Amino acid sequence: MTEVRRAGAVPASLWERDEEVATITRAVDTLCADRSSPGTLLEARGEAGVGKTALLAETRRIAEARGCTVWSARGGETLRSVPFNVVRQLLQPALVSMLPEEAREYLGDWYDIAGPALGIADPGERQADPQGVCDGLVAAVRRLSRREWPLVLLIDDAHWADQETLRWLAALAERLDETSVLVVIARRPGDVSGDSARHLDAATAVGRPLAR
Ligand SMILES: Nc1ncnc2c1ncn2[C@@H]1O[C@H](COP(=O)(O)OP(=O)(O)OP(=O)(O)O)[C@@H](O)[C@H]1O
Ligand SMILES: [Mg+2]
């Protein structure tokens, strides 16, 4: 009953996507219902032109209508080798609005480790441990998801995201229980290989596919 009413409250702008839109709406409602709700990851997987970007746009519309903060980023075929490019894009709205002291407070002990990856702290002399940076970014998103709740993160063209971002995404997916955030990613089935494919598959294995 409730679902029918809610679906009716959102004018349909996509053809034949009722099931996907209902899943997204439910996930947004779960997020908005409770600050401590566990996070959700949804995956729209499909070939070029099937409507993945359109579905992300619809997600933004639904989420913003319910008062969510929505941040988005996309992978770029020519930017795959730029470490942390996509996660930096994604968190940009928070990073640009934070004063350095605030960022230090939000990242806490992780500031020196994850700060350089986010472009907000100078890299130190030592080469950062990749796992440490990844953990630091997961911790940063956990804090941001509390500060910005209800927070929705959209990642388009995830098959073209840089490997460091995908590693972070897999780690975040594993810890969604502790992070009240909705993550929706769009990806083509191919176009990704090696470690990137491994991380992306690990992330989406935890998440739920939107009907394709
Ligand atoms: N269900 C739908 N109803 C109406 N229009 C749609 C629907 N799905 C897709 N479209 C339209 O079809 C075109 C292609 O969709 P879209 O760009 O979302 O595909 P995509 O899956 O993101 O492709 P790519 O993998 O190339 O990024 C767009 O103009 C979009 O607005
Ligand atoms: Mg697209």
CSV table of C-alpha atoms and ligand atoms in Angstrom, one decimal:
chain,number,residue,atom,x,y,z
A,1,MET,CA,0.0,0.0,0.0
A,2,THR,CA,2.6,2.5,1.1
A,3,GLU,CA,4.8,1.7,-1.8
A,4,VAL,CA,2.0,2.3,-4.3
A,5,ARG,CA,1.3,5.6,-2.7
A,6,ARG,CA,4.9,6.6,-2.8
A,7,ALA,CA,5.5,5.4,-6.4
A,8,GLY,CA,2.4,7.5,-7.3
A,9,ALA,CA,3.9,10.5,-5.7
A,10,VAL,CA,6.8,10.5,-8.1
A,11,PRO,CA,5.8,11.3,-11.6
A,12,ALA,CA,7.2,8.7,-14.0
A,13,SER,CA,9.8,10.1,-16.4
A,14,LEU,CA,11.3,6.8,-17.5
A,15,TRP,CA,9.6,4.1,-19.6
A,16,GLU,CA,9.4,0.6,-18.3
A,17,ARG,CA,11.5,1.2,-15.2
A,18,ASP,CA,8.9,0.9,-12.5
A,19,GLU,CA,10.7,-2.0,-10.8
A,20,GLU,CA,14.0,-0.2,-10.7
A,21,VAL,CA,12.4,3.1,-9.6
A,22,ALA,CA,10.5,1.2,-6.8
A,23,THR,CA,13.8,-0.4,-5.6
A,24,ILE,CA,15.5,3.0,-5.6
A,25,THR,CA,12.6,4.6,-3.8
A,26,ARG,CA,12.6,2.0,-1.1
A,27,ALA,CA,16.3,2.3,-0.6
A,28,VAL,CA,16.0,6.1,-0.3
A,29,ASP,CA,13.2,5.7,2.2
A,30,THR,CA,15.2,3.3,4.3
A,31,LEU,CA,18.1,5.7,4.4
A,32,CYS,CA,15.8,8.6,5.3
A,33,ALA,CA,13.9,6.7,8.0
A,34,ASP,CA,16.7,6.3,10.4
A,35,ARG,CA,20.1,7.9,10.9
A,36,SER,CA,21.6,4.6,11.9
A,37,SER,CA,20.1,2.5,9.1
A,38,PRO,CA,22.7,0.3,7.4
A,39,GLY,CA,23.9,1.5,4.1
A,40,THR,CA,22.8,0.1,0.7
A,41,LEU,CA,24.6,-0.3,-2.6
A,42,LEU,CA,22.6,-0.7,-5.7
A,43,GLU,CA,24.1,-1.5,-9.1
A,44,ALA,CA,22.7,-0.7,-12.5
A,45,ARG,CA,24.5,-2.9,-15.0
A,46,GLY,CA,23.9,-2.9,-18.7
A,47,GLU,CA,25.3,-2.2,-22.1
A,48,ALA,CA,25.6,1.2,-23.7
A,49,GLY,CA,22.4,3.1,-24.1
A,50,VAL,CA,20.1,0.9,-21.9
A,51,GLY,CA,19.4,3.8,-19.6
A,52,LYS,CA,21.9,3.6,-16.7
A,53,THR,CA,22.7,7.3,-16.6
A,54,ALA,CA,19.0,8.1,-16.9
A,55,LEU,CA,18.3,5.9,-13.9
A,56,LEU,CA,21.0,7.7,-11.9
A,57,ALA,CA,19.3,11.0,-12.8
A,58,GLU,CA,16.0,9.6,-11.6
A,59,THR,CA,17.7,8.5,-8.4
A,60,ARG,CA,19.0,12.1,-7.8
A,61,ARG,CA,15.5,13.4,-8.4
A,62,ILE,CA,13.8,11.0,-6.0
A,63,ALA,CA,16.5,11.6,-3.3
A,64,GLU,CA,16.5,15.3,-3.6
A,65,ALA,CA,12.7,15.4,-3.4
A,66,ARG,CA,13.1,13.7,0.0
A,67,GLY,CA,15.7,16.1,1.2
A,68,CYS,CA,18.8,14.0,0.7
A,69,THR,CA,22.2,15.4,0.0
A,70,VAL,CA,23.3,13.9,-3.4
A,71,TRP,CA,26.9,13.8,-4.6
A,72,SER,CA,27.9,12.3,-7.9
A,73,ALA,CA,31.0,11.4,-10.0
A,74,ARG,CA,31.7,9.5,-13.1
A,75,GLY,CA,34.6,7.4,-14.4
A,76,GLY,CA,36.3,8.6,-17.6
A,77,GLU,CA,37.9,6.3,-20.1
A,78,THR,CA,40.9,8.6,-20.4
A,79,LEU,CA,41.2,9.2,-16.6
A,80,ARG,CA,41.4,5.6,-15.5
A,81,SER,CA,45.1,6.0,-14.6
A,82,VAL,CA,44.6,9.0,-12.3
A,83,PRO,CA,44.6,7.6,-8.8
A,84,PHE,CA,41.6,8.5,-6.6
A,85,ASN,CA,40.1,10.6,-9.4
A,86,VAL,CA,36.5,9.4,-9.0
A,87,VAL,CA,36.4,9.4,-5.2
A,88,ARG,CA,37.9,12.9,-5.2
A,89,GLN,CA,35.2,14.0,-7.6
A,90,LEU,CA,32.5,12.4,-5.4
A,91,LEU,CA,33.6,14.0,-2.2
A,92,GLN,CA,34.4,17.4,-3.8
A,93,PRO,CA,31.4,19.2,-2.4
A,94,ALA,CA,32.4,18.4,1.1
A,95,LEU,CA,36.1,19.0,0.5
A,96,VAL,CA,35.8,22.4,-1.1
A,97,SER,CA,33.4,23.6,1.7
A,98,MET,CA,35.7,22.5,4.5
A,99,LEU,CA,38.3,24.6,6.1
A,100,PRO,CA,41.6,22.8,6.6
A,101,GLU,CA,41.1,22.6,10.3
A,102,GLU,CA,37.6,21.2,9.8
A,103,ALA,CA,38.9,18.6,7.3
A,104,ARG,CA,41.5,17.6,9.9
A,105,GLU,CA,38.8,17.2,12.5
A,106,TYR,CA,36.6,15.2,10.1
A,107,LEU,CA,39.4,12.9,9.0
A,108,GLY,CA,40.8,12.7,12.5
A,109,ASP,CA,43.8,10.3,12.6
A,110,TRP,CA,43.3,9.6,8.9
A,111,TYR,CA,44.0,13.2,7.8
A,112,ASP,CA,47.7,12.6,7.1
A,113,ILE,CA,47.0,9.2,5.4
A,114,ALA,CA,43.9,9.9,3.3
A,115,GLY,CA,44.3,13.7,3.0
A,116,PRO,CA,46.9,13.6,0.1
A,117,ALA,CA,44.6,11.2,-1.9
A,118,LEU,CA,41.8,13.7,-1.5
A,119,GLY,CA,44.1,16.6,-2.5
A,120,ILE,CA,43.6,18.4,0.8
A,121,ALA,CA,46.9,17.6,2.5
A,122,ASP,CA,50.5,17.6,1.3
A,123,PRO,CA,51.9,14.1,0.8
A,124,GLY,CA,54.5,13.3,3.4
A,125,GLU,CA,58.0,12.0,2.7
A,126,ARG,CA,56.9,8.4,3.1
A,127,GLN,CA,55.0,6.5,0.5
A,128,ALA,CA,51.6,5.9,1.9
A,129,ASP,CA,50.4,2.4,2.5
A,130,PRO,CA,47.6,1.8,0.0
A,131,GLN,CA,45.5,-0.2,2.4
A,132,GLY,CA,45.9,2.6,5.0
A,133,VAL,CA,44.7,5.2,2.5
A,134,CYS,CA,41.8,3.0,1.5
A,135,ASP,CA,40.8,2.5,5.2
A,136,GLY,CA,41.2,6.2,5.8
A,137,LEU,CA,38.8,7.0,2.9
A,138,VAL,CA,36.2,4.6,4.2
A,139,ALA,CA,36.5,6.2,7.6
A,140,ALA,CA,36.1,9.6,6.0
A,141,VAL,CA,33.0,8.6,4.2
A,142,ARG,CA,31.6,7.2,7.4
A,143,ARG,CA,32.0,10.5,9.1
A,144,LEU,CA,30.7,12.5,6.2
A,145,SER,CA,27.6,10.2,6.0
A,146,ARG,CA,26.8,11.2,9.6
A,147,ARG,CA,27.4,14.9,8.9
A,148,GLU,CA,25.5,15.0,5.7
A,149,TRP,CA,22.8,12.4,6.4
A,150,PRO,CA,20.8,11.4,4.5
A,151,LEU,CA,23.6,11.1,1.9
A,152,VAL,CA,23.3,9.5,-1.5
A,153,LEU,CA,26.4,8.8,-3.6
A,154,LEU,CA,26.1,8.2,-7.4
A,155,ILE,CA,28.9,6.8,-9.5
A,156,ASP,CA,28.3,6.7,-13.2
A,157,ASP,CA,30.5,4.7,-15.6
A,158,ALA,CA,32.2,2.8,-12.7
A,159,HIS,CA,33.8,0.5,-15.2
A,160,TRP,CA,36.1,3.4,-16.1
A,161,ALA,CA,36.8,4.5,-12.5
A,162,ASP,CA,40.5,4.4,-11.4
A,163,GLN,CA,41.6,1.3,-9.6
A,164,GLU,CA,42.2,3.2,-6.3
A,165,THR,CA,38.6,4.4,-6.3
A,166,LEU,CA,37.3,0.9,-7.0
A,167,ARG,CA,39.4,-0.5,-4.2
A,168,TRP,CA,37.9,2.1,-1.9
A,169,LEU,CA,34.4,1.2,-3.2
A,170,ALA,CA,34.9,-2.5,-2.4
A,171,ALA,CA,36.1,-1.7,1.1
A,172,LEU,CA,33.1,0.7,1.6
A,173,ALA,CA,30.7,-2.0,0.4
A,174,GLU,CA,32.1,-4.4,3.0
A,175,ARG,CA,31.5,-1.9,5.8
A,176,LEU,CA,28.1,-0.6,4.8
A,177,ASP,CA,26.6,-2.0,8.0
A,178,GLU,CA,28.4,0.8,9.8
A,179,THR,CA,27.8,3.5,7.2
A,180,SER,CA,24.3,5.0,6.7
A,181,VAL,CA,24.6,5.9,3.0
A,182,LEU,CA,23.0,4.9,-0.2
A,183,VAL,CA,25.5,4.3,-3.0
A,184,VAL,CA,24.1,3.7,-6.6
A,185,ILE,CA,26.6,2.8,-9.3
A,186,ALA,CA,26.2,2.4,-13.0
A,187,ARG,CA,28.5,0.2,-15.0
A,188,ARG,CA,28.8,-1.6,-18.3
A,189,PRO,CA,29.4,-5.4,-17.9
A,190,GLY,CA,32.7,-5.3,-19.8
A,191,ASP,CA,35.3,-2.6,-20.3
A,192,VAL,CA,37.1,-3.4,-17.1
A,193,SER,CA,39.7,-6.0,-16.3
A,194,GLY,CA,42.4,-7.0,-13.8
A,195,ASP,CA,42.4,-5.7,-10.3
A,196,SER,CA,39.8,-3.0,-11.2
A,197,ALA,CA,37.4,-5.7,-12.3
A,198,ARG,CA,38.1,-7.7,-9.1
A,199,HIS,CA,37.4,-4.6,-6.9
A,200,LEU,CA,34.3,-3.6,-8.8
A,201,ASP,CA,32.9,-7.2,-8.7
A,202,ALA,CA,33.6,-7.4,-5.0
A,203,ALA,CA,31.7,-4.1,-4.4
A,204,THR,CA,28.7,-5.1,-6.5
A,205,ALA,CA,28.6,-8.6,-5.0
A,206,VAL,CA,27.8,-7.0,-1.7
A,207,GLY,CA,25.3,-4.7,-3.3
A,208,ARG,CA,22.0,-5.5,-5.0
A,209,PRO,CA,21.5,-5.4,-8.7
A,210,LEU,CA,18.7,-3.2,-10.0
A,211,ALA,CA,16.6,-5.3,-12.4
A,212,ARG,CA,18.1,-5.2,-15.8
B,1,LIG,N1,13.5,4.0,-19.6
B,1,LIG,C1,13.7,5.1,-20.3
B,1,LIG,N2,12.7,5.9,-20.6
B,1,LIG,C2,13.0,7.0,-21.4
B,1,LIG,N3,14.2,7.3,-21.9
B,1,LIG,C3,15.2,6.6,-21.7
B,1,LIG,C4,15.0,5.4,-20.8
B,1,LIG,N4,16.2,4.8,-20.7
B,1,LIG,C5,17.1,5.5,-21.5
B,1,LIG,N5,16.5,6.6,-22.0
B,1,LIG,C6,17.1,7.6,-22.9
B,1,LIG,O1,18.0,6.9,-23.7
B,1,LIG,C7,19.2,7.5,-23.9
B,1,LIG,C8,20.4,6.6,-23.5
B,1,LIG,O2,20.3,6.4,-22.1
B,1,LIG,P1,21.5,6.5,-21.1
B,1,LIG,O3,22.4,7.6,-21.5
B,1,LIG,O4,21.0,6.6,-19.7
B,1,LIG,O5,22.3,5.2,-21.3
B,1,LIG,P2,23.5,4.5,-20.6
B,1,LIG,O6,23.1,3.2,-20.2
B,1,LIG,O7,23.9,5.4,-19.5
B,1,LIG,O8,24.6,4.4,-21.7
B,1,LIG,P3,26.2,4.4,-21.6
B,1,LIG,O9,26.7,3.1,-21.1
B,1,LIG,O10,26.6,4.8,-23.0
B,1,LIG,O11,26.6,5.5,-20.6
B,1,LIG,C9,19.1,8.8,-23.1
B,1,LIG,O12,18.7,9.8,-24.0
B,1,LIG,C10,18.0,8.5,-22.1
B,1,LIG,O13,17.4,9.7,-21.7
B,2,MG,MG,25.7,6.5,-19.2
